[in-house]
PDB file of C-alpha atoms in Angstrom:
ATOM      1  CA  UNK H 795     -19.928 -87.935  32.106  1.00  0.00           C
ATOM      2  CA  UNK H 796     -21.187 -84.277  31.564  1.00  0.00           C
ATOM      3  CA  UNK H 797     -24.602 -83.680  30.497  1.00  0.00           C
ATOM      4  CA  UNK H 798     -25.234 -80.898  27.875  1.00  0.00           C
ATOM      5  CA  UNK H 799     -27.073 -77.841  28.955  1.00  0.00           C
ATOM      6  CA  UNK H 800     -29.967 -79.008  27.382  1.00  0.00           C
ATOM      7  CA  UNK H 801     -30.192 -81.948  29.114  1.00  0.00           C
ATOM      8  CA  UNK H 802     -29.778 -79.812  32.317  1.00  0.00           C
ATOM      9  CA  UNK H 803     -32.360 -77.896  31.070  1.00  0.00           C
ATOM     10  CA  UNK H 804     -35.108 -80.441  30.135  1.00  0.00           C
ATOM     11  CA  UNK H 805     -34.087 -82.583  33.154  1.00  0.00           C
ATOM     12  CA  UNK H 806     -34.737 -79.419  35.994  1.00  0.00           C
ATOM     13  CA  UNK H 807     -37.890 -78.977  33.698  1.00  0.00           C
ATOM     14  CA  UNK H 808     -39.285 -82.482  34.426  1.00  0.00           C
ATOM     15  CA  UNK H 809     -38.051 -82.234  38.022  1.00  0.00           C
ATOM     16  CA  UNK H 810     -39.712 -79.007  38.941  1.00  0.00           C
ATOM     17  CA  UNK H 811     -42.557 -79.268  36.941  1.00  0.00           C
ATOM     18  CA  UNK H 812     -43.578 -82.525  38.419  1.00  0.00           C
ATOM     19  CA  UNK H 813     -42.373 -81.575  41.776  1.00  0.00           C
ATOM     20  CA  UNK H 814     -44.898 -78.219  41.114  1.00  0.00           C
ATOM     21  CA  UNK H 815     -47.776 -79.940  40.315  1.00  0.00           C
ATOM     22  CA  UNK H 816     -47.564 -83.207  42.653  1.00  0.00           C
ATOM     23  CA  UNK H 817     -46.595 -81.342  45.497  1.00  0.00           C
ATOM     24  CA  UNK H 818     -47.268 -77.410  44.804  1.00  0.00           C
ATOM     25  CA  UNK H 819     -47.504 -76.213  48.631  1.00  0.00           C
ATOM     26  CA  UNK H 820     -43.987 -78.029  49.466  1.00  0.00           C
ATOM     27  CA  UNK H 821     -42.537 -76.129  46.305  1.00  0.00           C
ATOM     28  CA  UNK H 822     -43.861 -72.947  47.171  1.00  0.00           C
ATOM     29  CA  UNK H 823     -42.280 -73.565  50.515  1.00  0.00           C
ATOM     30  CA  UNK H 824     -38.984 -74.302  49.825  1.00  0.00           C
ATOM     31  CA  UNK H 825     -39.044 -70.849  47.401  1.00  0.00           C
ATOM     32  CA  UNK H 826     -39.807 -69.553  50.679  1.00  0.00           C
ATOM     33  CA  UNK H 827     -44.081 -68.553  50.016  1.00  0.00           C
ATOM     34  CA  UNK H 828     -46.496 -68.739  52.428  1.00  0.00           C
ATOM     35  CA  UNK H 829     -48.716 -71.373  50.977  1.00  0.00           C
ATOM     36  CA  UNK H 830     -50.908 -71.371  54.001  1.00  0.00           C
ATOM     37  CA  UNK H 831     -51.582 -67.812  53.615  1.00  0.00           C
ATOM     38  CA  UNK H 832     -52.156 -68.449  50.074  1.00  0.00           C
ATOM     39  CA  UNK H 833     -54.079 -71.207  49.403  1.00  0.00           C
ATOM     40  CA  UNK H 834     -54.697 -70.767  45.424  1.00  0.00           C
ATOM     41  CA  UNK H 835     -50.918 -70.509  45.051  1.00  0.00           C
ATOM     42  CA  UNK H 836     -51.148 -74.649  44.767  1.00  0.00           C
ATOM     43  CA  UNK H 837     -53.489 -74.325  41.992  1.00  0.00           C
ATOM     44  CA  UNK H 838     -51.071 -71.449  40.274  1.00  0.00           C
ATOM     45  CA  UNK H 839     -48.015 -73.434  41.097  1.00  0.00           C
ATOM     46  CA  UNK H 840     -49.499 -76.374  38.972  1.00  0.00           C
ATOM     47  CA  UNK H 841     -49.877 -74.422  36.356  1.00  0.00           C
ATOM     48  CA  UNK H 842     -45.983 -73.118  36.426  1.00  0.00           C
ATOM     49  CA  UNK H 843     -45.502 -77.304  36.956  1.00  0.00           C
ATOM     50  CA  UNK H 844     -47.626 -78.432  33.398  1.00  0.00           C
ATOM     51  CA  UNK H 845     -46.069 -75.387  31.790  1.00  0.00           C
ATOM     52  CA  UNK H 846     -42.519 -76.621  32.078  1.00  0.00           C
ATOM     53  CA  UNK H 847     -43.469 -80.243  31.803  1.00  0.00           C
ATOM     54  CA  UNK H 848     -44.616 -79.141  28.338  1.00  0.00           C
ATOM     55  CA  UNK H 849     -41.723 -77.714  27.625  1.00  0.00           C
ATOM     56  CA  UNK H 850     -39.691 -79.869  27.981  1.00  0.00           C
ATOM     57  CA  UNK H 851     -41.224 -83.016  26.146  1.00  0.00           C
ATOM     58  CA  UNK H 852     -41.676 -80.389  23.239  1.00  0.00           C
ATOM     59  CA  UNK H 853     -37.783 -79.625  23.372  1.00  0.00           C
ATOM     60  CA  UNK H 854     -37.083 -83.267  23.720  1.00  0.00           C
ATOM     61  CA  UNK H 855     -39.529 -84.580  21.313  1.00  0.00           C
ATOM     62  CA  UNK H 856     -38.262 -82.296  18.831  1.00  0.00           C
ATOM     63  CA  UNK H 857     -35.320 -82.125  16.336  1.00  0.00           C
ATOM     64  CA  UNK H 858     -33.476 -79.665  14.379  1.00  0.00           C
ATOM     65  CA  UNK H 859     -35.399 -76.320  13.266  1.00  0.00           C
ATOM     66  CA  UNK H 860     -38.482 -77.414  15.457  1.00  0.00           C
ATOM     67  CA  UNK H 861     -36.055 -77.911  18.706  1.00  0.00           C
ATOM     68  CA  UNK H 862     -34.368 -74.477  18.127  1.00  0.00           C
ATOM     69  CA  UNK H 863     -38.244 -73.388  18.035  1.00  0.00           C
ATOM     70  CA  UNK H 864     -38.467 -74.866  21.555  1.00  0.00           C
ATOM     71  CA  UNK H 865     -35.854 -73.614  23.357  1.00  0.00           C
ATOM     72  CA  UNK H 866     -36.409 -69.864  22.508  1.00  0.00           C
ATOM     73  CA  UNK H 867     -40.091 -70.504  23.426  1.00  0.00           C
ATOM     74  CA  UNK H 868     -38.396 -71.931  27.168  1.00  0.00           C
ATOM     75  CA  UNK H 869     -35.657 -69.201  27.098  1.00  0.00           C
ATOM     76  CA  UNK H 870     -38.525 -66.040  26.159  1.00  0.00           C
ATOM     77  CA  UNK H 871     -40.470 -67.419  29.260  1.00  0.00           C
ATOM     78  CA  UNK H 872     -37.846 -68.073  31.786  1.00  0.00           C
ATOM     79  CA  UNK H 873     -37.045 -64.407  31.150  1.00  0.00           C
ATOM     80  CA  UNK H 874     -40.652 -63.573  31.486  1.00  0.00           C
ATOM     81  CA  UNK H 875     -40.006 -65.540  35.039  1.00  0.00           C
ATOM     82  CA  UNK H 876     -37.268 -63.226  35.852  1.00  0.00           C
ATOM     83  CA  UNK H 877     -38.751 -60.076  34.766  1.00  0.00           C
ATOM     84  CA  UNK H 878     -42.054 -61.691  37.131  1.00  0.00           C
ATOM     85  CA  UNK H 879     -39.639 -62.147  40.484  1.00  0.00           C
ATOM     86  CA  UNK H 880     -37.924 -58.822  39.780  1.00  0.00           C
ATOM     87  CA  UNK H 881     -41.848 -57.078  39.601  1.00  0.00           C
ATOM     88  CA  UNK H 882     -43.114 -59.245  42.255  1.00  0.00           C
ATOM     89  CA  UNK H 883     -40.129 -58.036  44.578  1.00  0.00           C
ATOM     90  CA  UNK H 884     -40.565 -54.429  44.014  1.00  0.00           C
ATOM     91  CA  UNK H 885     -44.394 -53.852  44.537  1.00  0.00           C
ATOM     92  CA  UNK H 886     -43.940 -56.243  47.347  1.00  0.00           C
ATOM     93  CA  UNK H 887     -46.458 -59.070  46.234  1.00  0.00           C
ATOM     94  CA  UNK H 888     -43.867 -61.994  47.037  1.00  0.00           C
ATOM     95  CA  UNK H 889     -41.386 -62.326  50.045  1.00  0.00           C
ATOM     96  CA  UNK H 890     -37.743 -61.368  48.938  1.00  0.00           C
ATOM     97  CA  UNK H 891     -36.472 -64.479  49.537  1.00  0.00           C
ATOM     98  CA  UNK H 892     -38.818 -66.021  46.991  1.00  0.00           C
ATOM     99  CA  UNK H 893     -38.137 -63.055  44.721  1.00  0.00           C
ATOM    100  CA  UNK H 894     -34.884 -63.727  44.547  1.00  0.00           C
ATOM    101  CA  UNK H 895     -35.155 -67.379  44.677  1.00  0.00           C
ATOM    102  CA  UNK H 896     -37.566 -67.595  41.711  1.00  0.00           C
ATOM    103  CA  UNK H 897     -35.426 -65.014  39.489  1.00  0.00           C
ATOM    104  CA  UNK H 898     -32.239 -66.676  40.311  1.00  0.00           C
ATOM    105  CA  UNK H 899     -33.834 -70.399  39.144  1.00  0.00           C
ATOM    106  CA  UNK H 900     -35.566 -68.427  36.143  1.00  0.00           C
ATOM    107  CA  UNK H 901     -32.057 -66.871  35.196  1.00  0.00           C
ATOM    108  CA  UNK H 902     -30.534 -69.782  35.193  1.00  0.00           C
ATOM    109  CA  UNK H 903     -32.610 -71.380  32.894  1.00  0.00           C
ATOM    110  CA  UNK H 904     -32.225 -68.661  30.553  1.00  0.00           C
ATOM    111  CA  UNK H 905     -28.714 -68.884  30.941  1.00  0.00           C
ATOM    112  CA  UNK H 906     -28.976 -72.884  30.169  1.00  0.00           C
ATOM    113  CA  UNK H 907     -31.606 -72.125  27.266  1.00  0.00           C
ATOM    114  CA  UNK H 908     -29.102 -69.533  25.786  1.00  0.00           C
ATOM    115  CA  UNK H 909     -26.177 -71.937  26.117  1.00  0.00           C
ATOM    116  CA  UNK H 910     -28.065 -74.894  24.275  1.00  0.00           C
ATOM    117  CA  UNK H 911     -29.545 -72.832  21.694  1.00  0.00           C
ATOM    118  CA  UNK H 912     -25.698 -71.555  21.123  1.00  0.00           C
ATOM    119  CA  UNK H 913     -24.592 -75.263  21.254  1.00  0.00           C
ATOM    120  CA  UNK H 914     -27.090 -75.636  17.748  1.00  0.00           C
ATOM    121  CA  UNK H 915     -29.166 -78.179  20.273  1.00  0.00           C
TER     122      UNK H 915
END
């Protein structure tokens, strides 16, 4: 049974936010950082990890007008997460790999966001 993007959406929330802020240096690894270099990225990656935990029990908890609310709040930051990997990538402040990484997952979401707003979600 297909899920609607939504439920994509809220689900990859709840999964990377709690991955983010349980386990922020394993994260950051995996988006290819260098957390040991870095050790205030864990407290900066549990930020990013509350941030989309709240979004998504905001989109979930919501209905209608509210919910519509919700996902262009998630969709106007995931693009603020792309436009931060494209930036971070030029001046050099995060590893390609994780620039790329981190704007591909952020574009995504938009992309997800955009389809479930268009689906009247």
């Amino acid at each position: 049974m297909a899920k609607n993007p939504l439920q994509i959406l809220t689900g990859l929330r709840i999964a990377v936010g709690v991955g983010a802020f349980v386990a922020p240096n394993t994260l950051g690894k995996l988006f290819g950082m260098d957390v040991d270099a870095n050790p205030q990225a864990s407290y900066m990656a549990r930020l990013f990890g509350a941030r989309d935990v709240a979004l998504a029990v905001g989109t979930n908890a919501t209905t209608g007008p509210s919910r519509a609310t919700w996902i262009k709040i998630g969709v106007l930051t995931d693009a603020a997460d792309v436009v931060s990997a494209v930036l971070g990538g030029r001046d050099g402040s995060l590893p390609k790999t994780t620039a790329v990484l981190g704007g591909l997952t952020a574009a995504g979401a938009v992309a997800l966001g955009v389809a479930a707003a268009n689906a009247g979600e």
